[in-house]
mmCIF file of C-alpha atoms in Angstrom:
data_model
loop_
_atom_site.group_PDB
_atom_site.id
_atom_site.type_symbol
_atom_site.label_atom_id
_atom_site.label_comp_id
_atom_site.label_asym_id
_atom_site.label_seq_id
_atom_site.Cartn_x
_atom_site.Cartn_y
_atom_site.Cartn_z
ATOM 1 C CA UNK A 302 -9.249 -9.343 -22.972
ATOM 2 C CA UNK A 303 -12.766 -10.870 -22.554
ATOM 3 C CA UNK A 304 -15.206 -9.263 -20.314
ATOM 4 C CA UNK A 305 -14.443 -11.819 -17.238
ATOM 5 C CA UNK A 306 -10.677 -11.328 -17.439
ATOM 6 C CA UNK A 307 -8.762 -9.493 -14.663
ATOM 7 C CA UNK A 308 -5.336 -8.128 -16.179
ATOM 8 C CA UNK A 309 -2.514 -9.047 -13.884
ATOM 9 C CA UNK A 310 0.448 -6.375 -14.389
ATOM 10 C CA UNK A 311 3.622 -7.243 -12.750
ATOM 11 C CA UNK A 312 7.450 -7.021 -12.362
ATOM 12 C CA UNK A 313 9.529 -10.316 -11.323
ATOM 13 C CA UNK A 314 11.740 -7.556 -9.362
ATOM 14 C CA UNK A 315 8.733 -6.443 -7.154
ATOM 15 C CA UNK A 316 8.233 -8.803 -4.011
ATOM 16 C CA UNK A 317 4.364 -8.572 -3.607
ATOM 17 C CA UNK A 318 3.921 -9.538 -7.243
ATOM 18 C CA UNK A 319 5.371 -12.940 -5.779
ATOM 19 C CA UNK A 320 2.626 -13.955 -3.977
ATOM 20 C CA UNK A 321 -0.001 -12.657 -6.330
ATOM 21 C CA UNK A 322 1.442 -14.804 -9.223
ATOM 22 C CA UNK A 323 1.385 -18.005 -7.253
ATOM 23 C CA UNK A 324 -1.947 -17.288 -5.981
ATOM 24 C CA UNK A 325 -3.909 -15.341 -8.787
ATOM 25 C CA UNK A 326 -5.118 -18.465 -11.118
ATOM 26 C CA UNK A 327 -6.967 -20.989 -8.581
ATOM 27 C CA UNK A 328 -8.467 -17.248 -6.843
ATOM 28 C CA UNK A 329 -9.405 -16.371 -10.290
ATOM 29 C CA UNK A 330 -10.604 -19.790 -11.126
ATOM 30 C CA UNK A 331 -13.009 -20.300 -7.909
ATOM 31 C CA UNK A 332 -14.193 -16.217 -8.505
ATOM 32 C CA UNK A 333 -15.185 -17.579 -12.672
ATOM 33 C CA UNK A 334 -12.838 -15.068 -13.918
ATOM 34 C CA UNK A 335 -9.714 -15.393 -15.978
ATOM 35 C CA UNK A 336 -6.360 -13.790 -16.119
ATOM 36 C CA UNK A 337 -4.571 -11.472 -18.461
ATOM 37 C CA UNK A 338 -0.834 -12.029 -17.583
ATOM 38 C CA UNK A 339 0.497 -8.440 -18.620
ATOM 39 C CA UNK A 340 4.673 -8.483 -17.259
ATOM 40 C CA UNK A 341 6.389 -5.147 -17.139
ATOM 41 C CA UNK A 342 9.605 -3.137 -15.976
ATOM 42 C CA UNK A 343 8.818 -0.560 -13.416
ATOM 43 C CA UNK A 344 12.175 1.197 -13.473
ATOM 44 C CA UNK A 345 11.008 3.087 -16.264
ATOM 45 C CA UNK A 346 7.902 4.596 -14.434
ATOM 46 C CA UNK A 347 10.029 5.024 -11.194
ATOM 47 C CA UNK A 348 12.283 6.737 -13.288
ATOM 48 C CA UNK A 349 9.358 9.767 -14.337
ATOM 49 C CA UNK A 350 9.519 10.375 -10.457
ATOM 50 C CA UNK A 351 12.965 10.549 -10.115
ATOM 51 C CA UNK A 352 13.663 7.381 -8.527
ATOM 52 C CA UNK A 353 17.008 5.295 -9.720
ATOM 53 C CA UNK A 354 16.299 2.680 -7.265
ATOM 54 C CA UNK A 355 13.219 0.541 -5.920
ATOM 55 C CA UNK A 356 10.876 2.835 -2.887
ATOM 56 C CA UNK A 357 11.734 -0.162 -0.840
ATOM 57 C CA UNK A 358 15.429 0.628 -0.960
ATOM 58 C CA UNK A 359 15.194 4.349 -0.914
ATOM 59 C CA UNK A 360 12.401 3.918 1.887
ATOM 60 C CA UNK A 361 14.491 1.952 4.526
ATOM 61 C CA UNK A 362 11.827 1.848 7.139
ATOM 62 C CA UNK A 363 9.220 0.898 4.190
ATOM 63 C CA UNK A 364 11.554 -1.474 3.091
ATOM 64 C CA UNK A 365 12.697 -3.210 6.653
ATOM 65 C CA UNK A 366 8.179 -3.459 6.749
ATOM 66 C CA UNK A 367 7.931 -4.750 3.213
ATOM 67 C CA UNK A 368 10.645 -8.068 4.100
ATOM 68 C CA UNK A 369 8.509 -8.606 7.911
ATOM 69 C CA UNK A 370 5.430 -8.468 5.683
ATOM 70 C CA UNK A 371 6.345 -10.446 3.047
ATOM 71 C CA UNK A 372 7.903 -13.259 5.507
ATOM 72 C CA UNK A 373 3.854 -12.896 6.914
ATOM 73 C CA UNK A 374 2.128 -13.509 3.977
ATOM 74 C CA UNK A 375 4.376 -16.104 2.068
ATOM 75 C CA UNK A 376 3.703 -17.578 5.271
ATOM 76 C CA UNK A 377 -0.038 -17.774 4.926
ATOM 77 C CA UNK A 378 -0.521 -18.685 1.936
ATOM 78 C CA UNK A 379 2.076 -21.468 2.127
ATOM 79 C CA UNK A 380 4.734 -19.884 -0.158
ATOM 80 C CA UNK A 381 8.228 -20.657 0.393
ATOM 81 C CA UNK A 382 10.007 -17.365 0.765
ATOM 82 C CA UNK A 383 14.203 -16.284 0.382
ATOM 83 C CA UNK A 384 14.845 -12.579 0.413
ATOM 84 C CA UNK A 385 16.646 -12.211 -3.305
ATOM 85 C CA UNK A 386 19.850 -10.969 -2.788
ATOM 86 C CA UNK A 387 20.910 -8.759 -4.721
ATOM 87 C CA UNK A 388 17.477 -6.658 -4.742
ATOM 88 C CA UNK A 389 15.800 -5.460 -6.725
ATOM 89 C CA UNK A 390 16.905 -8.131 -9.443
ATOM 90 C CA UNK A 391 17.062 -6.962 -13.322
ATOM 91 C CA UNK A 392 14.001 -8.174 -14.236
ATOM 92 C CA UNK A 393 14.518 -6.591 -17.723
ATOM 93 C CA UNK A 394 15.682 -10.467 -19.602
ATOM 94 C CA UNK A 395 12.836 -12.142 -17.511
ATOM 95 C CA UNK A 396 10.036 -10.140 -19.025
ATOM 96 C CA UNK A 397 10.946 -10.297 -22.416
ATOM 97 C CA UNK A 398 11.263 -13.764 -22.181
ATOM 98 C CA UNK A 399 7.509 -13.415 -20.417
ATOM 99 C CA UNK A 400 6.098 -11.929 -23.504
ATOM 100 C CA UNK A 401 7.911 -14.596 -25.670
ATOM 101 C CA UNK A 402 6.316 -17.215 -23.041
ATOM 102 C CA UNK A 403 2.895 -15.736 -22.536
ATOM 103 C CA UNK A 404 2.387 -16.507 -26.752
ATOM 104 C CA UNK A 405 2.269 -20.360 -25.670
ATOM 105 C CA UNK A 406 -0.147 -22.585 -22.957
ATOM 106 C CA UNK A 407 3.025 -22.802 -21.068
ATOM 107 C CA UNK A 408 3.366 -18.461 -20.219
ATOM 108 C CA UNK A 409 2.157 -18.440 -16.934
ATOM 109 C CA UNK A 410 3.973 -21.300 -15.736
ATOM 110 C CA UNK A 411 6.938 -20.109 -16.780
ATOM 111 C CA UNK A 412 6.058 -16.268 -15.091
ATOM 112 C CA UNK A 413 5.654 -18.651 -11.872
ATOM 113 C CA UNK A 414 9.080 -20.763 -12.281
ATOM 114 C CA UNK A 415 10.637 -17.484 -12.407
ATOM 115 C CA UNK A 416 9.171 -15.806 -9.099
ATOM 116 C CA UNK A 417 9.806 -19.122 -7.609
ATOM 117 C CA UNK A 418 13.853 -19.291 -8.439
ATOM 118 C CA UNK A 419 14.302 -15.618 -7.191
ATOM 119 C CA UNK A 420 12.022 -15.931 -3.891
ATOM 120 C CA UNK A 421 12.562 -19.084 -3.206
ATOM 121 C CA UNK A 422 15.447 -20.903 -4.479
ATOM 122 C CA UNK A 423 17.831 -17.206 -4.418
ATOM 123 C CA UNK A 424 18.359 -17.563 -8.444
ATOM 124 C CA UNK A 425 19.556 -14.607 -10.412
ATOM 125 C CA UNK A 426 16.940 -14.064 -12.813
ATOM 126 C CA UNK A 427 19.147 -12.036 -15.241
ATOM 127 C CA UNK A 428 21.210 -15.102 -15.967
ATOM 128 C CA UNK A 429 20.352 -16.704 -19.580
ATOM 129 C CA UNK A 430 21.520 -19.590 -18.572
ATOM 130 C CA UNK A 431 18.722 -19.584 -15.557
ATOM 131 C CA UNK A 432 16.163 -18.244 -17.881
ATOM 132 C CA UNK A 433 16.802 -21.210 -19.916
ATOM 133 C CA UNK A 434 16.091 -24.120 -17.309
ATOM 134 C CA UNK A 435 13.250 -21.921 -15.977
ATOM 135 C CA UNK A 436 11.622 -22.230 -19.525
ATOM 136 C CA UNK A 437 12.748 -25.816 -19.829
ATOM 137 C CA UNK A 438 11.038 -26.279 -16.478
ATOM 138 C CA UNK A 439 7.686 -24.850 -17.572
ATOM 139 C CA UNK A 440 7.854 -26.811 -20.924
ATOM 140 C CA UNK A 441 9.137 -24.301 -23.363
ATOM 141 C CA UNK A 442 11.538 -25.002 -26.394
ATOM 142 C CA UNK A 443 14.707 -22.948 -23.796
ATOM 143 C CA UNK A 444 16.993 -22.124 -27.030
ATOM 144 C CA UNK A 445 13.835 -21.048 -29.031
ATOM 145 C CA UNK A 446 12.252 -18.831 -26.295
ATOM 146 C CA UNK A 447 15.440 -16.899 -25.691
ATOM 147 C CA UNK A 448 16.189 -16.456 -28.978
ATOM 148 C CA UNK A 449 12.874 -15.258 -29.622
ATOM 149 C CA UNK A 450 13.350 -13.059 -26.243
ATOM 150 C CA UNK A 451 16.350 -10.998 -27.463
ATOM 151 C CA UNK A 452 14.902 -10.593 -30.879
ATOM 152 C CA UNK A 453 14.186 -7.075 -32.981
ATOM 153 C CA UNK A 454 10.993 -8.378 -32.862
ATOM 154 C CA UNK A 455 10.164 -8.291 -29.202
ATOM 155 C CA UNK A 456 12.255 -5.951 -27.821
ATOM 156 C CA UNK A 457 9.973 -3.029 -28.584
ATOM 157 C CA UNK A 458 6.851 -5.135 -27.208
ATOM 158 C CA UNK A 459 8.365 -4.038 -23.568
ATOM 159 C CA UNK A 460 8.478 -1.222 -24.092
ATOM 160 C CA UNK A 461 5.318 -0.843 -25.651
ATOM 161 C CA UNK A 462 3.782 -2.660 -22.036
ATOM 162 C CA UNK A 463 5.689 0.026 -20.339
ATOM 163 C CA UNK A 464 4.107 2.366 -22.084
ATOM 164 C CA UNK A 465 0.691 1.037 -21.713
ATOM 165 C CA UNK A 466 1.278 0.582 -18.272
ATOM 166 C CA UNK A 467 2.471 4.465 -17.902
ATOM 167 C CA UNK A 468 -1.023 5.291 -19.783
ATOM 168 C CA UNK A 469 -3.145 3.548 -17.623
ATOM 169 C CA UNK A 470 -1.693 4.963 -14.615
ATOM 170 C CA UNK A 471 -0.033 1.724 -13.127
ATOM 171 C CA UNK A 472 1.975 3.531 -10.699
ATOM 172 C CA UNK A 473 2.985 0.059 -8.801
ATOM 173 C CA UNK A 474 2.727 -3.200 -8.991
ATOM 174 C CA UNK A 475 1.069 -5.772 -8.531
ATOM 175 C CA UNK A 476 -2.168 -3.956 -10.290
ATOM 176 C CA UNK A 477 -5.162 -5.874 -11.213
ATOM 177 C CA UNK A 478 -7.140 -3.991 -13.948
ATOM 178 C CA UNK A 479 -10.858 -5.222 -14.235
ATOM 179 C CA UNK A 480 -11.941 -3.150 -17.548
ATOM 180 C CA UNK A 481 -10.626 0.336 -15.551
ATOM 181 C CA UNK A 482 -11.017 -0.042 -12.730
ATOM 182 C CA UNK A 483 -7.768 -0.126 -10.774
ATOM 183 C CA UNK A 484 -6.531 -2.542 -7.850
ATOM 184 C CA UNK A 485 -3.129 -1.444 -6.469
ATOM 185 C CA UNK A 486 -1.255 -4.149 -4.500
ATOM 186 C CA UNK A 487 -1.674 -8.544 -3.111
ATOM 187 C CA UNK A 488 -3.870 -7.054 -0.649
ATOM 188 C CA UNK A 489 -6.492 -5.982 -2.805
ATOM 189 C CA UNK A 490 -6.257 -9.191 -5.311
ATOM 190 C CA UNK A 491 -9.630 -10.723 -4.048
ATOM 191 C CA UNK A 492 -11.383 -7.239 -4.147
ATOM 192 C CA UNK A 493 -10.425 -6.940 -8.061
ATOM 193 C CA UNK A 494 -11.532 -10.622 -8.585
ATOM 194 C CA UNK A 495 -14.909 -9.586 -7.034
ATOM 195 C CA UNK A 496 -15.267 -6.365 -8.823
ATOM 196 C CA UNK A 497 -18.287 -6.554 -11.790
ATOM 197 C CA UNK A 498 -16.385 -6.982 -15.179
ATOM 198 C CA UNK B 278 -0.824 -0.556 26.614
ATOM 199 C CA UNK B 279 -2.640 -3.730 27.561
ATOM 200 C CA UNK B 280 -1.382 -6.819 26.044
ATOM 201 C CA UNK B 281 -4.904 -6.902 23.730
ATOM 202 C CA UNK B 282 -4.056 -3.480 22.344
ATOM 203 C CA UNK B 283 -3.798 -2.604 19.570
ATOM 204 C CA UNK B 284 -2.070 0.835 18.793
ATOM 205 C CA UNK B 285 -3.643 3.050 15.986
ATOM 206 C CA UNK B 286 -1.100 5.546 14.660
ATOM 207 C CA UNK B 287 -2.482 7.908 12.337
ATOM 208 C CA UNK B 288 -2.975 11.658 11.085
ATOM 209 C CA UNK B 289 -5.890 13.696 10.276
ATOM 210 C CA UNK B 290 -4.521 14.449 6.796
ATOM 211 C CA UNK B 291 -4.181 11.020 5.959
ATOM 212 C CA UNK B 292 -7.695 9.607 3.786
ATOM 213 C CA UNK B 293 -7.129 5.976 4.611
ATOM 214 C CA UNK B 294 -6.786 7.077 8.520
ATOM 215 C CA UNK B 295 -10.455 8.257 7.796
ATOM 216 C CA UNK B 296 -11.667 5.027 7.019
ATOM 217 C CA UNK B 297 -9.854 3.243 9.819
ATOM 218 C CA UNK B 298 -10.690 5.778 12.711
ATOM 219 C CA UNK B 299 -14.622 5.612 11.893
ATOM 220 C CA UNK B 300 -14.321 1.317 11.845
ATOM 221 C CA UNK B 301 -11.397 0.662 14.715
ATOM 222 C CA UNK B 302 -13.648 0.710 17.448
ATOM 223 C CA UNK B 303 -15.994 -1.755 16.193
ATOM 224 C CA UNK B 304 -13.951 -4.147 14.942
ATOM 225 C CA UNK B 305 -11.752 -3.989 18.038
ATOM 226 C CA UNK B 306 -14.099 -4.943 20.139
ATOM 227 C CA UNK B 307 -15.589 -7.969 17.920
ATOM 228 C CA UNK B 308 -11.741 -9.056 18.131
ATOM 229 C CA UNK B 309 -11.641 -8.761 21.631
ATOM 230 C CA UNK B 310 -9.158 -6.045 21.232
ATOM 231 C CA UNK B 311 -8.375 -2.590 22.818
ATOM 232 C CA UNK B 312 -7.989 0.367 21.046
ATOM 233 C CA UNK B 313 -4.849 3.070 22.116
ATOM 234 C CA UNK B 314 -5.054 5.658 19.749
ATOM 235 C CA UNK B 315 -2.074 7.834 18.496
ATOM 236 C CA UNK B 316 -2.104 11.013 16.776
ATOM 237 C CA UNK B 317 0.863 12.102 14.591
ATOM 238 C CA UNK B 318 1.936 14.485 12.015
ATOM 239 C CA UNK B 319 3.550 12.768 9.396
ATOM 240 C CA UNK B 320 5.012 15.858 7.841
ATOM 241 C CA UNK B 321 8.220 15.901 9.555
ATOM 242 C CA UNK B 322 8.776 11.879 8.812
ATOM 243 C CA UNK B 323 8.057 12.825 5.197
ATOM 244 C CA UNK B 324 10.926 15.500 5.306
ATOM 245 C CA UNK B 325 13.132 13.036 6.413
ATOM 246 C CA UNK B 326 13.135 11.578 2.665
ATOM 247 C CA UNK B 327 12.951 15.051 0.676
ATOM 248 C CA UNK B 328 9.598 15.625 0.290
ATOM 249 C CA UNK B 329 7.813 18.448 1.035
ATOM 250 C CA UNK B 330 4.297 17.616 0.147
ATOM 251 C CA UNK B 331 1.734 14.718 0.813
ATOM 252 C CA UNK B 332 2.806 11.677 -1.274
ATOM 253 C CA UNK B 333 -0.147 11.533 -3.123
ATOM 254 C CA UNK B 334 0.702 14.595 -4.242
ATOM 255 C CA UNK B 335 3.962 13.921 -5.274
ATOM 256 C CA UNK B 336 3.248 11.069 -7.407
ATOM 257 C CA UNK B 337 0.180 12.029 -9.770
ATOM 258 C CA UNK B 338 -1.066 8.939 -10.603
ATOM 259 C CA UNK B 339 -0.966 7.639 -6.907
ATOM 260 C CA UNK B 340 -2.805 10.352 -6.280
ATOM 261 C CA UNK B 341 -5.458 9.689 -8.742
ATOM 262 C CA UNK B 342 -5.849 6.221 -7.734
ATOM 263 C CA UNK B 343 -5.857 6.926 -4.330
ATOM 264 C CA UNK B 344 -9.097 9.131 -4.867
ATOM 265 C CA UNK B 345 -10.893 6.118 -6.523
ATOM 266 C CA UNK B 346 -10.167 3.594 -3.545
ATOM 267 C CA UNK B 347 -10.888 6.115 -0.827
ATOM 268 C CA UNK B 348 -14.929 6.472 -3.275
ATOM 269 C CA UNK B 349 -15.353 2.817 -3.562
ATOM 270 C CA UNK B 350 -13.511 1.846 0.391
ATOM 271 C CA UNK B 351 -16.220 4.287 2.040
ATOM 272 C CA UNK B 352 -18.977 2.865 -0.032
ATOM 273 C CA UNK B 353 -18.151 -0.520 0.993
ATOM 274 C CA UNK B 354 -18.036 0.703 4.729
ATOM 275 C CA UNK B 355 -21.384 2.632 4.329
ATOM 276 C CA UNK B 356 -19.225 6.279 5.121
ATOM 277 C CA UNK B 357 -20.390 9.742 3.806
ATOM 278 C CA UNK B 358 -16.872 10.844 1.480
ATOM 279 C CA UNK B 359 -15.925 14.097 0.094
ATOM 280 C CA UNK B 360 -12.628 14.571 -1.286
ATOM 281 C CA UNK B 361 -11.165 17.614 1.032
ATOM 282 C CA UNK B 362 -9.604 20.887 -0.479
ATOM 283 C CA UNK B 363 -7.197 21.865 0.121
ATOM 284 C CA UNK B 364 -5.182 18.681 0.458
ATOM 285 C CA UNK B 365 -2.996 17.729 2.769
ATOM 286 C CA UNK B 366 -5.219 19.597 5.455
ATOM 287 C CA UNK B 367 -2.644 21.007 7.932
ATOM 288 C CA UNK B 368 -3.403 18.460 10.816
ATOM 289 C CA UNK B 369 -0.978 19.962 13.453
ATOM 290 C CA UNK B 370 -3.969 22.285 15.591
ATOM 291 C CA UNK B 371 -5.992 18.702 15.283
ATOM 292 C CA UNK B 372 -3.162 16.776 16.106
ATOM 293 C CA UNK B 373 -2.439 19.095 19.100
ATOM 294 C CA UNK B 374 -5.939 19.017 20.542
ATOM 295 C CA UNK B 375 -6.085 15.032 20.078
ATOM 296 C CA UNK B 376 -3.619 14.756 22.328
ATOM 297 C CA UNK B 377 -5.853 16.866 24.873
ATOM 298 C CA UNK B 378 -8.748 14.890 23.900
ATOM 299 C CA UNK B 379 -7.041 11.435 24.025
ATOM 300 C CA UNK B 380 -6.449 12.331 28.245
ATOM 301 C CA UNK B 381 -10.409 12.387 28.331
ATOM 302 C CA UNK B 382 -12.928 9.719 27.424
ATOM 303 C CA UNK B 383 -14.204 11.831 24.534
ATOM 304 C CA UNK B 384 -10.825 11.599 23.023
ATOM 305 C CA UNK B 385 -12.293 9.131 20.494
ATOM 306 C CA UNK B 386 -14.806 10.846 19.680
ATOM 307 C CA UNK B 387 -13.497 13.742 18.970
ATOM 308 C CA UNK B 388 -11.150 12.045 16.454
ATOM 309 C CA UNK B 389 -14.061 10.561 14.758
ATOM 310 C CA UNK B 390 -15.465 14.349 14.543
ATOM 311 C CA UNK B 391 -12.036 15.493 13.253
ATOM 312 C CA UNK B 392 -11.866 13.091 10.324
ATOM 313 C CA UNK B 393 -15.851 13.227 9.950
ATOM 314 C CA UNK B 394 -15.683 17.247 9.333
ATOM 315 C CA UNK B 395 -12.777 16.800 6.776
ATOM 316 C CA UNK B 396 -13.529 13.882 4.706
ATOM 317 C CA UNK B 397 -17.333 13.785 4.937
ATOM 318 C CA UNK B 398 -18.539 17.848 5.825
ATOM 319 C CA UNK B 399 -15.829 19.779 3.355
ATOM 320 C CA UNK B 400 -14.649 21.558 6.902
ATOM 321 C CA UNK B 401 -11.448 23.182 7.289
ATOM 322 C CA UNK B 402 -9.827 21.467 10.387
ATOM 323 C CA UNK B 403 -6.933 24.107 10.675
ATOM 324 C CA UNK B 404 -9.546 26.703 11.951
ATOM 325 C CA UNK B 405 -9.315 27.027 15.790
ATOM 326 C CA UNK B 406 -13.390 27.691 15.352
ATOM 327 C CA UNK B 407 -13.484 24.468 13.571
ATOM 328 C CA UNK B 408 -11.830 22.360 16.529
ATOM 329 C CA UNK B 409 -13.749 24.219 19.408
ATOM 330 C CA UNK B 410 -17.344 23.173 17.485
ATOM 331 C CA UNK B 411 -15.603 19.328 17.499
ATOM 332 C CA UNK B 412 -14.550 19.342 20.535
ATOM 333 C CA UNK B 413 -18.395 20.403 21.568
ATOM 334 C CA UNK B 414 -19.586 17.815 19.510
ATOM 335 C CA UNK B 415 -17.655 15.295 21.193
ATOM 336 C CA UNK B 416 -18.608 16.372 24.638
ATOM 337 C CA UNK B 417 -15.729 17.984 26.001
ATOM 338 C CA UNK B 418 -15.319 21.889 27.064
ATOM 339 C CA UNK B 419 -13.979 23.779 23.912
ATOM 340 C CA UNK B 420 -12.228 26.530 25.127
ATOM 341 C CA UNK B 421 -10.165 24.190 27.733
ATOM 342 C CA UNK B 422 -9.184 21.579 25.731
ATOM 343 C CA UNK B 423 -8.038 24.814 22.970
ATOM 344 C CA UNK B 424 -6.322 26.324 25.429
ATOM 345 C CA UNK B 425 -4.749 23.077 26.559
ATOM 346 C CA UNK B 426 -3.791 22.147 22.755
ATOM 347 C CA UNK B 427 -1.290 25.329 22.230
ATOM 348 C CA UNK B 428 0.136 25.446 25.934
ATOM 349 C CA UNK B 429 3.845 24.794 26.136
ATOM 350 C CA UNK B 430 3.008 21.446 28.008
ATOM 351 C CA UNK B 431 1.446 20.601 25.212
ATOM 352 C CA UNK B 432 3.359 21.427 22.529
ATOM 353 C CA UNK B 433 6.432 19.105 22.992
ATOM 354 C CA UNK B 434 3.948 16.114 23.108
ATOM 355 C CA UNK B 435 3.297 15.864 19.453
ATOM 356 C CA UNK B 436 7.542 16.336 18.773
ATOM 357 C CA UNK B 437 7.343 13.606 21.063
ATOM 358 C CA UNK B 438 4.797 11.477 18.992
ATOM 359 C CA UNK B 439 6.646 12.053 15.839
ATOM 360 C CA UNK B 440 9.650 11.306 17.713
ATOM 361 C CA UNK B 441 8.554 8.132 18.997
ATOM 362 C CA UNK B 442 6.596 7.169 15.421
ATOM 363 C CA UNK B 443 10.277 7.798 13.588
ATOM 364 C CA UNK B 444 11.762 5.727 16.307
ATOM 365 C CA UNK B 445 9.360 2.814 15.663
ATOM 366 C CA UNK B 446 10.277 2.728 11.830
ATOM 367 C CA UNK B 447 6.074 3.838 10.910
ATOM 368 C CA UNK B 448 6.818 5.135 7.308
ATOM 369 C CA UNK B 449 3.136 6.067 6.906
ATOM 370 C CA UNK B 450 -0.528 5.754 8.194
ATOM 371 C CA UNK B 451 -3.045 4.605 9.674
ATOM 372 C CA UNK B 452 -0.319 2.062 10.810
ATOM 373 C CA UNK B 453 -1.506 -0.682 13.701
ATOM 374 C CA UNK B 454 1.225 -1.612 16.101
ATOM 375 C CA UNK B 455 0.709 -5.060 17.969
ATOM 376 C CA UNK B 456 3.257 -4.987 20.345
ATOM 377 C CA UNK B 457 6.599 -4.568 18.066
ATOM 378 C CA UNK B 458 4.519 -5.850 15.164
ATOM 379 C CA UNK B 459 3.804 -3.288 12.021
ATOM 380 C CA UNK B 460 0.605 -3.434 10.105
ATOM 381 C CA UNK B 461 0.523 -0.930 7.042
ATOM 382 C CA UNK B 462 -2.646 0.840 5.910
ATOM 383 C CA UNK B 463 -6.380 0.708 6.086
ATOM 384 C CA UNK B 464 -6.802 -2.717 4.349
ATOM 385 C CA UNK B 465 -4.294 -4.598 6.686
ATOM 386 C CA UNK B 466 -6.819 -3.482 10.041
ATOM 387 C CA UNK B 467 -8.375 -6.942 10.475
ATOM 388 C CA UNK B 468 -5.053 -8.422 10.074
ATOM 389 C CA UNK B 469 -3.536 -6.436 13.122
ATOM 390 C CA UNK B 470 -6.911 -7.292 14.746
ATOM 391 C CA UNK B 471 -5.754 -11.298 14.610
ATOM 392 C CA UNK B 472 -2.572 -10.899 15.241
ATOM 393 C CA UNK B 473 -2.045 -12.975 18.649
ATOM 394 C CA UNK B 474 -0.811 -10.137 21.246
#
């Protein structure tokens, strides 16, 4: 990570990390920083507390604010928006396939054709066979990239990013990590892309 | 509530109601907006879901990151911060005497004193002795509006402000209410601010 990078830690199951991956590289670009695309599963972490399902479905009242919020800002910033159905998706296929991505130019497209199909176009993002056009779509080699996804190769890698995550106390995501310095939530992406690196 | 108000629900245990108490005024007014202010106890709301202690208690690295934003929000809004112990404060007695406050024109005021003691002066604002030197501060008579707080008119108000907080789906605070619309959490203020009433 070079000293102007902001790492952007996400989960294609969590709704505000929507937003923040459409948004984050023309933000980062006009602040002269770059981005660190770092995807992860949060069930694991949720899991240390307990949790077998997302706060916004064992919340109700958070979650019935989250959907009115997120209908606000996909508004604003010109986002299509669908509310994925079912929620939270199993976003466990889609990140390996990330990590597999985010080794070519064509990662962070892909991390943004897959956000797009599940809130915006109601995909199911744990379908291979959606995976596949999604990588097609950002310019990937689909057979390759899945392949590669499922191998004993990269399995352990997210875990490993779950891990990491758990050790730098990412407790929710989106988080924006400039150096240590922690930035919890969409809300706060312009604040980490400020922040001294 | 006047159509350009803005409701301010918060609780005196609650750091990023500190932030947004000491600011509200201000930035209401530069919006054109009113200001009705509503005390609450989130405790009971808490309960609801199984939890018996602040949530930034509950969740450890939260917490931690919490305690980080809170440093860098009140250096960005020039605010004296001390991280209280113990934490939660037990904000009923404030709560209660809010409410007495909020009938005067010091009500304000004394709110700003409340969170002022806690988060900036390492007071304890459970101690009856505590409240009475706020309530001085803010220009109201001490032993009235003490008296006032604990009578059994008084009492039933702030079951009534939970009651009506629950009702209204707030999950946690500060949370601004424009009309029927939510806003969640210090960094959402000027949003609630431009939201069209």
């Amino acid at each position: 990570v070079s000293a102007a990078a902001v790492e952007f830690w996400f989960d294609f199951a969590s709704p505000y990390s929507y937003p923040a991956a459409m948004t984050i590289e023309a933000r980062a670009a006009a602040a002269g920083r770059t981005v660190a695309w770092r995807p992860v599963t949060m069930g694991p972490i949720f899991a240390d507390l307990g949790w077998n399902d997302s706060p916004f479905n064992l919340q109700p009242a958070k979650g019935r604010y989250m959907w009115r919020d997120m209908e606000r800002i996909c508004a604003a910033e010109g986002l299509p928006f669908r509310r994925p159905d079912p929620f939270p998706a199993n976003s466990v296929a889609a990140a390996r396939a990330a990590l597999v991505a985010l080794d070519h130019d064509w990662g962070p497209e892909f991390c943004r054709q897959v956000f797009r199909a599940e809130f915006a176009e109601g995909a199911d993002i744990a379908e291979p066979s959606t995976l596949a056009d999604l990588v097609a779509r950002a310019g990937g080699d689909p057979a390759r990239a899945l392949s590669d996804a499922v191998s004993p190769d990269n399995r352990p890698r997210l875990r490993a990013a779950v891990g990491h995550a758990r050790g730098r106390g990412i407790f929710g995501v989106p988080t924006f990590l400039v150096g240590e310095e922690m930035f919890w939530g969409f809300d706060r992406l312009d604040m980490a892309l400020g922040w001294p690196a």
